[in-house]
Amino acid sequence: MTMVTNQIVNDWVKEMAEMTKPDEIVWVDGSKEQLEQIKQIALSTGEMIELNQEKLPGCLYYRTKPKDVARDEKRTIICTTRKEDAGPTNNWVAPDEMYAKLSKLFDGSMKGRTMYAIPFSMGVVGTEFSKIGIELTDSIYVVLSMAIMTRVGQSVIDELNAGADFTRCLHSKAQIDETEKYIVHFPEDNTIWSINSAYGGNVLLGKKCLALRIGSYLGKQEGWMAEHMLILKIENPQGEARYVCGAFPSACGKTNLAMLTPPEYFREKGYKVSTIGDDISWLRIGSDGRLYAVNPENGFFGVAPGTNEKSNPNALKTTHKNTIFTNVARNLDDNTVWWERLDKNPPENGEDWQGNPWNGKTSTEKGAHPNSRFTAPAENCPIIADEFFTGEGVPISAIIFGGRRAKAEPLVYEARDWNHGVFIGSAMASETTAAANGKVGVVRHDPMAMLPFCGYNMADYFQHWIDMGKKMTNPPKIFHVNWFRTDENDEFLWPGFGDNLRAVLWMLDRCEGKAGAVETPLGYEPKPEDLDVNGLNVTPEILEKLLKIDKADWENEIKGIEEFYSQFPDLPQEIKDNFDRLKREVEKM
Ligand code: GTP
Ligand code: SPV
Ligand code: MN
């Protein structure tokens, strides 16, 4: 590969190497040959395990330490000069103080190890939407994962040599010491430092750290948006394509919606669905006044448990080659992988995610960690859309906010206008999941599914949404969904997965003025007959339960929103007005 001639890059790499003191520095060129060589090193040290190469060609197994299994929000920090720029929802430390503290931890952290320098692009190299980063790391897991999740290699070096700016990403697994783990962002310096973790979102720095936290900060300054959103393409029987984005918190259904298989009834009618992205969207306003989205990633880092032939056959097929499996269970008889609800045939001679002997037929313990994941190339996805490869934005008809809510939130409703939609997004809440360290199943506010990912003051972020709305002549319509409402027996009322298309098609019809609705205190809801439930075993009574808006529940919601908002001294007036209207209308119910 061509040498890096950009002096700024070389000076920075030299400085980081002087601090971390690796034995050598290896530039990653993204070539098959070099990645193969690097992989062999990980196999020889046991950092990674090769899986059955006939059944799972190119696939690897990777295990993290028992506490290093998810994003760590308590140890994720935004370092801005002024505390108020990080805002009340982020952990904040002054940049000087944090650099000093981390420099000590990084001092010599790569001794005896190789430092890999990974030049990567978020977005298709050379497109309007793309941003470049360099990640320095002492983890081969990170090298091989970044080669799947981002675009790595020569074309990125060419951009750097032509003088492109880049995000400075430094990672060391160090001793993987829980008590000294930090994932730190310096937005003012376009810099990310992560130490003492070797898990996913904490260390694949192009993803949540760059594409969302640094991305949202840059987006605010440069007039675009970085969002925790999937991108789905839907073609109707006439072959007309529509695109929607969806923001649901971690482990609340983005990958599943992004890869959905239409129910047979819709397939026969000629509907077709394809995937553009499953986690992150970068959005810009086009010259026609519409909002355009790209997926800046190149792969999927998806939740394994629950993925099966019925719930998400496309995700399953995506993971059959060149995939890294993290913290799933292993079948020692044929050296393959297994996770809860994959099939009814767990291994008897297995190993759980921590490497203990495990018999899936008799054990009451889980084989896979609830946040076990696959890291798979997007090109493997059987329904990946052509637009994914061009990296040109697609025009968004609808934005869908959603959460995991057993109660209160109905199946689907539509915002009255953009600002009302921004209010709905800012007030949304969801039950916590295993995607982040901490208690699971607790309802917490998670505006736009961005609470853990917004790189600046969330009140300013709400204002940015309002401002973007003002600049669009033809903004997307905004909706809210809840696939997770339960009945008296705690069973899900809605079948979910592929059947979620039914709600999406109602939304698209609403965008074209074709579907009915009724006005409620929350916004426009479909009447039971407005949803096409043909072929579904959902009775009108169940639909009624799914769509019910309960006054007492919403009085309670309003209290929760009030409390959440109380930490922001200056919320945009548009949000206050919409909240006041909700309060008045719920009171009238
Ligand atoms: P991140 O990768 O953490 O951002 O998660 P995600 O939003 O992509 O969530 P994902 O699609 O991986 O779903 C997480 C869990 O929710 C899985 O266990 C799914 O089986 C489950 N799930 C997804 N969609 C539905 C649905 O429509 N209904 C029900 N009941 N469960 C769902
Ligand atoms: C999430 O938690 O939303 C994820 C996984 O997509 S991680 O990359 O670890 O953040
Ligand atoms: Mn996510």
XYZ file of C-alpha atoms and ligand atoms in Angstrom:
632
model
C 0.000 0.000 0.000
C 0.999 3.604 -0.542
C 2.615 5.259 2.426
C 0.805 7.846 4.433
C 2.389 11.155 3.459
C 0.020 13.418 5.369
C 2.285 14.991 7.995
C -0.552 15.701 10.419
C -1.458 12.005 10.398
C 2.109 10.845 10.839
C 2.798 13.298 13.658
C -0.319 12.171 15.496
C 0.455 8.450 15.108
C 4.011 9.077 16.307
C 2.779 10.976 19.338
C 0.280 8.247 20.265
C 2.968 5.561 19.822
C 5.361 7.489 22.057
C 2.705 7.390 24.753
C 1.475 3.773 24.340
C 4.925 2.319 23.431
C 3.986 -0.606 21.155
C 6.745 -2.892 19.826
C 5.739 -2.059 16.269
C 3.153 -0.182 14.196
C 1.279 -1.923 11.357
C -0.868 0.034 8.913
C -3.986 -1.900 7.902
C -4.603 -1.727 4.152
C -7.875 -3.660 4.153
C -6.526 -6.285 1.707
C -7.678 -9.890 2.048
C -4.088 -11.090 2.316
C -3.142 -8.803 5.163
C -6.374 -9.395 7.087
C -5.782 -13.143 6.722
C -2.277 -12.755 8.177
C -3.570 -10.698 11.091
C -6.355 -13.219 11.697
C -3.793 -16.036 11.906
C -2.068 -14.176 14.732
C -5.350 -13.934 16.688
C -5.951 -17.659 16.148
C -2.466 -18.543 17.342
C -2.771 -16.507 20.535
C -6.321 -17.718 21.218
C -7.757 -14.180 21.059
C -10.201 -15.593 18.493
C -11.327 -19.090 17.531
C -11.945 -20.328 13.987
C -15.410 -21.888 13.550
C -16.387 -24.799 11.251
C -15.112 -23.553 7.885
C -17.460 -25.764 5.858
C -20.631 -24.705 7.642
C -19.523 -21.161 8.477
C -16.785 -20.129 6.011
C -14.655 -17.224 7.175
C -16.430 -17.123 10.544
C -14.725 -16.517 13.871
C -15.696 -16.818 17.509
C -14.794 -14.157 20.052
C -15.460 -13.964 23.766
C -15.159 -10.934 26.044
C -14.566 -10.764 29.777
C -17.732 -11.473 31.813
C -18.270 -7.812 32.738
C -17.169 -6.413 29.387
C -20.266 -7.524 27.502
C -22.083 -4.324 26.582
C -21.760 -0.598 26.154
C -20.825 1.044 29.400
C -22.797 4.264 29.737
C -21.465 5.138 33.184
C -17.923 5.155 31.765
C -18.759 7.021 28.565
C -17.761 10.664 28.811
C -18.086 13.842 26.756
C -15.229 16.283 27.369
C -16.100 19.802 26.259
C -14.533 22.985 27.600
C -17.840 24.095 29.068
C -19.891 21.606 31.088
C -23.167 22.974 29.726
C -22.098 21.999 26.203
C -22.197 18.327 27.222
C -25.543 18.909 28.908
C -27.316 17.270 31.847
C -27.657 13.800 30.277
C -23.968 13.173 29.536
C -21.081 12.403 31.871
C -18.687 15.338 31.680
C -15.069 15.940 32.623
C -12.929 18.938 31.575
C -10.709 17.998 28.594
C -7.378 18.852 30.258
C -8.199 16.813 33.326
C -9.287 13.811 31.255
C -6.312 13.934 28.881
C -4.020 13.981 31.917
C -5.765 11.056 33.569
C -5.952 8.959 30.403
C -2.374 9.722 29.343
C -1.255 7.946 32.505
C -3.406 4.918 31.721
C -2.249 4.827 28.077
C 1.392 5.245 29.093
C 3.033 1.997 27.961
C -0.340 0.249 27.557
C 0.774 -1.331 24.257
C 4.197 -2.523 25.460
C 4.964 -5.945 23.991
C 2.094 -5.531 21.537
C 1.527 -4.357 17.979
C -0.292 -1.103 17.339
C -2.555 -1.426 14.314
C -3.408 1.786 12.468
C -6.765 1.430 10.731
C -7.687 4.120 8.188
C -11.464 3.921 7.764
C -14.355 5.754 6.204
C -17.881 6.084 7.507
C -19.925 6.304 4.316
C -18.808 5.437 0.788
C -15.379 7.031 0.263
C -15.596 10.237 -1.703
C -19.358 10.781 -1.304
C -20.808 13.967 0.163
C -21.846 12.144 3.329
C -18.572 10.376 4.157
C -16.228 11.086 7.083
C -12.791 9.639 7.675
C -11.222 8.296 10.840
C -8.073 6.501 11.915
C -8.301 4.029 14.762
C -5.114 3.005 16.549
C -5.630 -0.206 18.516
C -3.813 -3.115 20.143
C -6.748 -5.484 19.545
C -6.976 -7.792 16.532
C -10.682 -8.248 17.285
C -11.009 -4.507 16.649
C -9.005 -4.682 13.396
C -11.108 -7.531 11.976
C -14.384 -5.989 13.170
C -13.577 -2.546 11.776
C -12.776 -4.234 8.444
C -16.375 -5.520 8.457
C -18.189 -2.521 9.955
C -16.432 0.277 8.034
C -14.667 0.845 4.724
C -10.962 0.294 5.347
C -7.989 0.693 3.094
C -6.165 2.338 0.243
C -8.864 4.738 -0.939
C -8.996 6.162 2.583
C -5.202 6.650 2.608
C -5.537 8.465 -0.729
C -8.070 10.856 0.824
C -5.807 11.422 3.827
C -2.824 12.065 1.564
C -4.944 14.579 -0.319
C -5.331 16.417 2.995
C -8.668 15.149 4.309
C -9.499 15.862 7.940
C -10.032 12.813 10.156
C -11.290 11.735 13.564
C -8.437 10.670 15.838
C -9.472 7.383 17.452
C -7.207 5.742 20.016
C -8.037 2.403 21.623
C -6.094 0.156 23.954
C -7.561 -2.884 25.633
C -4.746 -2.355 28.181
C -5.504 -4.837 31.001
C -9.299 -4.819 30.351
C -9.543 -3.481 33.886
C -13.196 -2.738 34.700
C -12.270 -0.127 37.270
C -10.159 1.873 34.790
C -12.435 1.572 31.734
C -13.134 4.851 29.898
C -14.788 5.678 26.574
C -14.046 9.347 26.113
C -15.006 11.868 23.444
C -13.322 15.219 22.818
C -15.696 16.725 20.242
C -13.773 20.014 20.089
C -10.646 18.075 19.010
C -12.443 15.515 16.809
C -10.847 12.889 19.068
C -11.948 9.658 20.807
C -9.930 7.742 23.434
C -11.099 4.353 24.719
C -9.241 2.172 27.192
C -9.682 -1.074 29.177
C -12.557 -2.543 27.160
C -12.545 -5.085 24.339
C -16.274 -5.093 23.553
C -18.201 -3.755 20.508
C -19.590 -0.277 20.935
C -16.894 0.633 23.472
C -14.052 -0.105 21.049
C -15.282 -0.136 17.417
C -14.856 3.597 17.478
C -16.373 4.317 14.048
C -19.801 3.249 15.274
C -21.443 4.897 18.278
C -18.437 7.055 19.182
C -17.749 8.603 15.758
C -20.922 8.078 13.732
C -23.226 9.196 16.555
C -21.504 11.121 19.365
C -18.896 13.012 17.334
C -21.243 12.858 14.305
C -24.138 14.528 16.122
C -21.781 17.285 17.310
C -20.481 17.868 13.773
C -24.032 17.658 12.419
C -25.171 20.448 14.719
C -22.332 22.661 13.479
C -22.531 21.723 9.821
C -26.323 21.562 9.473
C -27.007 17.825 9.196
C -28.115 15.054 11.560
C -26.528 11.866 12.914
C -29.233 9.560 14.242
C -29.678 6.105 15.799
C -31.900 4.984 12.926
C -32.423 2.103 10.547
C -33.205 2.778 6.872
C -35.789 0.622 5.107
C -36.811 0.605 1.439
C -40.358 -0.445 0.519
C -41.483 -1.009 -3.069
C -45.196 -1.221 -3.788
C -46.704 -3.521 -6.453
C -46.321 -0.683 -8.999
C -42.580 -0.745 -8.321
C -42.529 2.699 -6.668
C -39.882 2.934 -3.932
C -40.388 4.676 -0.600
C -37.879 5.007 2.220
C -38.382 5.257 5.964
C -36.046 5.742 8.932
C -36.711 4.295 12.380
C -35.197 5.259 15.740
C -35.678 2.641 18.477
C -33.380 2.297 21.499
C -30.748 -0.452 21.617
C -32.166 -3.981 21.310
C -35.660 -2.671 20.514
C -36.049 -3.895 16.943
C -34.088 -1.808 14.405
C -32.234 -4.733 12.795
C -35.451 -6.730 12.689
C -37.478 -3.976 11.042
C -34.627 -3.167 8.644
C -34.541 -6.755 7.351
C -38.199 -7.662 7.627
C -39.825 -10.352 5.502
C -43.276 -9.195 4.328
C -46.179 -11.450 5.328
C -47.121 -13.810 2.475
C -50.280 -11.855 1.691
C -48.196 -8.745 0.889
C -45.508 -10.686 -0.981
C -48.201 -12.124 -3.233
C -49.556 -8.642 -3.844
C -46.074 -7.618 -5.029
C -44.638 -5.656 -2.113
C -40.874 -5.806 -1.757
C -38.673 -4.736 1.132
C -34.913 -4.113 1.152
C -32.375 -3.042 3.731
C -30.213 0.081 3.616
C -29.145 0.326 7.251
C -29.952 -1.183 10.644
C -28.465 1.188 13.225
C -27.187 4.587 12.102
C -28.419 7.214 9.652
C -26.737 10.388 8.533
C -29.331 12.817 7.198
C -29.030 15.914 5.035
C -31.495 18.268 3.409
C -31.536 17.995 -0.390
C -31.973 20.846 -2.862
C -35.625 19.761 -3.227
C -36.296 20.473 0.468
C -36.580 16.781 1.401
C -34.503 14.873 3.951
C -31.981 12.365 2.540
C -30.391 9.479 4.480
C -27.342 7.241 4.153
C -26.081 4.385 6.283
C -22.468 5.265 7.145
C -21.656 1.694 8.211
C -20.521 -1.261 6.105
C -21.782 -4.117 8.276
C -24.228 -5.137 10.971
C -23.396 -5.534 14.660
C -26.629 -7.286 15.539
C -28.190 -8.929 18.590
C -27.995 -12.742 18.246
C -30.591 -14.067 20.745
C -34.030 -14.214 19.186
C -32.659 -14.239 15.633
C -34.088 -17.274 13.848
C -35.523 -18.588 10.584
C -38.941 -17.260 11.513
C -38.193 -13.901 13.214
C -35.428 -12.736 10.856
C -34.302 -15.188 8.142
C -32.401 -12.405 6.351
C -30.252 -11.633 9.388
C -29.607 -15.338 9.873
C -28.424 -15.744 6.253
C -26.285 -12.624 6.620
C -24.272 -14.386 9.342
C -23.404 -17.561 7.429
C -20.007 -16.392 6.199
C -17.214 -13.945 7.106
C -18.895 -13.148 10.424
C -17.534 -12.688 13.949
C -19.747 -14.119 16.693
C -19.294 -12.594 20.149
C -20.408 -14.179 23.452
C -22.780 -16.735 21.895
C -22.779 -20.424 22.901
C -20.628 -22.905 21.008
C -21.460 -26.409 19.822
C -18.296 -28.427 20.399
C -19.457 -31.400 18.290
C -19.408 -29.500 15.009
C -17.725 -26.235 16.072
C -20.703 -24.035 15.232
C -22.617 -21.459 17.277
C -25.949 -21.363 19.077
C -28.021 -18.798 20.957
C -31.377 -18.703 22.729
C -34.368 -19.144 20.387
C -32.138 -19.928 17.338
C -33.853 -23.319 17.054
C -35.190 -26.042 19.296
C -31.963 -27.979 19.085
C -29.365 -26.536 21.464
C -26.044 -28.381 21.690
C -25.711 -31.062 24.338
C -21.963 -30.973 24.116
C -21.585 -27.233 24.251
C -19.799 -24.355 25.858
C -21.621 -21.305 27.206
C -20.569 -17.738 26.412
C -18.073 -17.791 29.265
C -16.452 -21.006 28.055
C -17.955 -23.321 30.681
C -19.168 -26.787 29.655
C -22.840 -26.406 28.810
C -25.619 -28.819 27.919
C -28.403 -26.837 26.246
C -30.890 -29.671 26.687
C -30.582 -29.912 30.463
C -29.090 -26.626 31.663
C -31.326 -23.920 33.098
C -28.593 -21.342 32.466
C -28.493 -19.355 29.241
C -25.900 -20.466 26.702
C -25.452 -17.085 25.021
C -25.214 -13.711 26.756
C -28.451 -11.705 26.172
C -26.314 -9.070 24.395
C -24.310 -11.598 22.367
C -23.881 -10.353 18.803
C -22.836 -11.057 15.233
C -20.578 -8.747 13.231
C -21.436 -9.386 9.585
C -20.714 -7.669 6.235
C -23.745 -5.783 4.880
C -23.105 -7.277 1.439
C -24.055 -10.695 2.885
C -27.630 -9.550 3.467
C -29.918 -11.227 0.905
C -32.117 -8.119 0.697
C -29.471 -5.385 0.811
C -30.595 -2.473 -1.417
C -28.528 -1.128 -4.333
C -28.650 2.302 -2.689
C -26.522 0.955 0.161
C -23.573 0.560 -2.208
C -23.774 3.954 -3.930
C -23.789 5.851 -0.636
C -26.071 8.471 -2.171
C -28.850 9.631 0.099
C -32.376 8.272 -0.239
C -35.367 10.607 0.293
C -37.161 9.819 3.547
C -40.973 9.754 3.570
C -41.429 8.889 7.237
C -39.460 8.850 10.479
C -40.608 6.269 13.020
C -39.863 6.622 16.724
C -40.493 3.606 18.922
C -39.824 2.011 22.241
C -40.312 -1.147 24.216
C -43.366 -0.417 26.362
C -45.553 -3.040 28.032
C -48.194 -0.409 28.739
C -49.425 3.082 27.798
C -48.010 3.470 24.274
C -50.403 2.339 21.529
C -49.320 0.384 18.444
C -48.949 3.368 16.128
C -49.797 7.047 15.770
C -48.856 9.963 13.574
C -47.614 13.378 14.655
C -49.695 16.379 13.599
C -46.645 18.094 12.104
C -42.820 18.145 12.303
C -42.624 20.045 15.597
C -45.201 17.777 17.204
C -43.090 14.837 15.984
C -39.983 16.378 17.547
C -41.909 16.648 20.813
C -42.948 12.970 20.553
C -39.324 11.963 19.944
C -38.066 14.107 22.816
C -40.617 12.591 25.221
C -40.233 8.948 24.266
C -39.340 6.295 26.828
C -38.410 2.629 26.664
C -37.598 -0.307 28.917
C -33.831 -0.776 29.311
C -32.217 -3.818 27.646
C -29.039 -5.906 27.908
C -27.361 -3.735 25.236
C -26.032 -1.492 28.008
C -24.560 -2.427 31.387
C -27.102 -1.916 34.157
C -30.588 -2.999 35.170
C -32.862 -4.404 32.456
C -36.597 -3.666 32.064
C -36.702 -0.248 33.722
C -38.670 2.418 31.826
C -36.406 5.377 31.094
C -36.683 8.391 28.854
C -34.569 8.003 25.738
C -35.228 10.905 23.351
C -34.985 9.867 19.696
C -33.202 6.707 21.016
C -30.176 9.027 21.342
C -29.824 9.410 25.123
C -26.555 7.390 25.220
C -25.328 8.732 21.870
C -25.875 12.484 21.718
C -22.453 14.170 21.773
C -23.701 17.508 23.104
C -26.409 19.169 25.187
C -29.675 17.396 24.492
C -31.712 20.627 24.729
C -29.550 22.032 21.898
C -30.101 18.763 20.061
C -33.894 19.237 20.294
C -33.430 22.771 18.992
C -31.401 21.369 16.084
C -34.319 19.097 15.174
C -36.683 22.103 15.231
C -34.253 24.146 13.111
C -33.843 21.348 10.558
C -37.640 21.225 10.253
C -37.711 24.927 9.425
C -35.252 24.374 6.576
C -37.280 21.625 4.887
C -40.085 22.451 2.481
C -41.159 18.805 2.362
C -40.168 17.138 5.664
C -40.850 13.473 6.450
C -43.980 12.713 8.443
C -43.208 11.508 11.957
C -44.783 8.471 13.642
C -44.503 6.608 16.949
C -44.816 2.827 17.291
C -44.816 0.228 20.061
C -44.506 -3.437 19.035
C -44.173 -4.522 22.668
C -47.521 -3.828 24.345
C -48.642 -6.761 26.512
C -51.930 -8.215 27.743
C -53.033 -9.294 31.248
C -50.763 -12.366 30.976
C -47.693 -10.358 29.923
C -47.916 -11.787 26.387
C -47.199 -9.499 23.436
C -50.463 -8.342 21.862
C -48.922 -7.671 18.440
C -47.199 -10.410 16.386
C -44.379 -8.025 15.437
C -41.447 -8.750 13.086
C -42.652 -9.137 9.445
C -46.140 -8.086 10.437
C -44.788 -4.679 11.418
C -44.966 -3.958 7.678
C -48.717 -3.542 8.174
C -48.133 -0.499 10.372
C -45.462 0.833 7.986
C -47.833 0.580 5.020
C -50.471 2.544 6.940
C -47.821 5.220 7.529
C -46.857 5.351 3.854
C -50.515 5.616 2.875
C -50.873 8.467 5.361
C -47.947 10.201 3.652
C -49.907 10.037 0.420
C -53.244 10.998 1.962
C -54.679 7.555 1.255
C -55.398 6.040 4.678
C -57.941 6.866 7.344
C -57.206 7.959 10.910
C -58.822 9.429 13.960
C -57.511 12.383 15.947
C -56.516 11.545 19.540
C -54.656 13.439 22.287
C -51.446 11.775 21.057
C -51.891 12.480 17.352
C -53.584 10.588 14.506
C -54.275 6.912 15.135
C -55.550 4.369 12.634
C -59.064 3.142 13.273
C -59.007 -0.670 13.555
C -60.271 -0.957 9.967
C -57.467 1.300 8.645
C -54.834 -1.377 9.352
C -54.647 -4.244 6.863
C -54.632 -7.331 9.104
C -55.563 -9.759 6.320
C -54.174 -13.219 7.112
C -53.454 -12.262 10.713
C -54.980 -13.777 13.785
C -55.598 -10.395 15.393
C -59.229 -9.865 16.398
C -60.891 -6.433 16.499
C -60.807 -6.732 20.313
C -57.038 -7.188 20.289
C -56.641 -4.285 17.870
C -58.710 -2.155 20.174
C -56.414 -3.041 23.094
C -53.378 -2.260 20.955
C -54.722 1.156 20.018
C -56.234 2.104 23.374
C -55.103 5.342 24.990
C -55.771 5.195 28.703
C -56.254 8.439 30.616
C -54.658 7.260 33.879
C -51.674 5.814 32.000
C -51.162 9.099 30.204
C -51.502 11.208 33.325
C -48.658 9.092 34.588
C -46.685 9.525 31.336
C -47.090 13.292 31.626
C -45.588 13.210 35.117
C -42.653 11.225 33.772
C -42.093 13.647 30.896
C -42.322 16.611 33.264
C -39.692 15.089 35.501
C -37.413 14.236 32.571
C -37.735 17.725 31.099
C -37.018 19.382 34.450
C -33.271 18.857 33.926
C -33.306 21.126 30.840
C -33.596 24.797 31.843
C -34.274 25.956 28.299
C -36.305 23.644 26.132
C -37.389 24.960 22.717
C -40.743 26.772 22.861
C -42.132 24.453 20.148
C -41.621 21.481 22.477
C -43.194 23.260 25.447
C -46.217 24.214 23.349
C -46.771 20.655 22.169
C -46.378 19.313 25.699
C -48.916 21.850 26.984
C -51.352 20.749 24.316
C -50.918 17.077 25.291
C -51.573 17.959 28.933
C -54.745 19.889 28.052
C -56.053 17.105 25.819
C -55.350 14.305 28.279
C -57.099 16.316 30.978
C -60.173 16.594 28.732
C -60.319 12.801 28.119
P -29.169 -2.511 18.635
O -28.302 -3.276 17.712
O -28.803 -2.703 20.075
O -29.245 -1.067 18.309
O -30.645 -3.196 18.598
P -31.835 -3.187 17.521
O -32.689 -1.980 17.738
O -31.313 -3.402 16.160
O -32.729 -4.445 18.000
P -32.969 -5.864 17.291
O -33.698 -5.734 15.984
O -31.694 -6.602 17.271
O -33.974 -6.551 18.328
C -33.623 -6.815 19.656
C -34.547 -7.809 20.273
O -35.917 -7.425 20.107
C -34.420 -9.209 19.658
O -34.400 -10.169 20.681
C -35.651 -9.335 18.809
O -36.056 -10.668 18.684
C -36.687 -8.468 19.534
N -37.666 -7.886 18.570
C -37.370 -7.181 17.454
N -38.496 -6.824 16.784
C -39.532 -7.294 17.515
C -40.956 -7.233 17.354
O -41.498 -6.673 16.402
N -41.700 -7.817 18.335
C -41.128 -8.453 19.407
N -41.948 -8.987 20.307
N -39.792 -8.539 19.584
C -39.001 -7.970 18.657
C -26.467 -0.453 20.623
O -26.298 -0.709 21.822
O -27.324 0.372 20.233
C -25.706 -1.182 19.596
C -24.585 -2.038 20.037
O -25.978 -1.029 18.416
S -23.148 -1.123 20.387
O -22.402 -0.944 19.150
O -22.362 -1.911 21.336
O -23.495 0.156 20.931
Mn -27.757 0.447 18.160
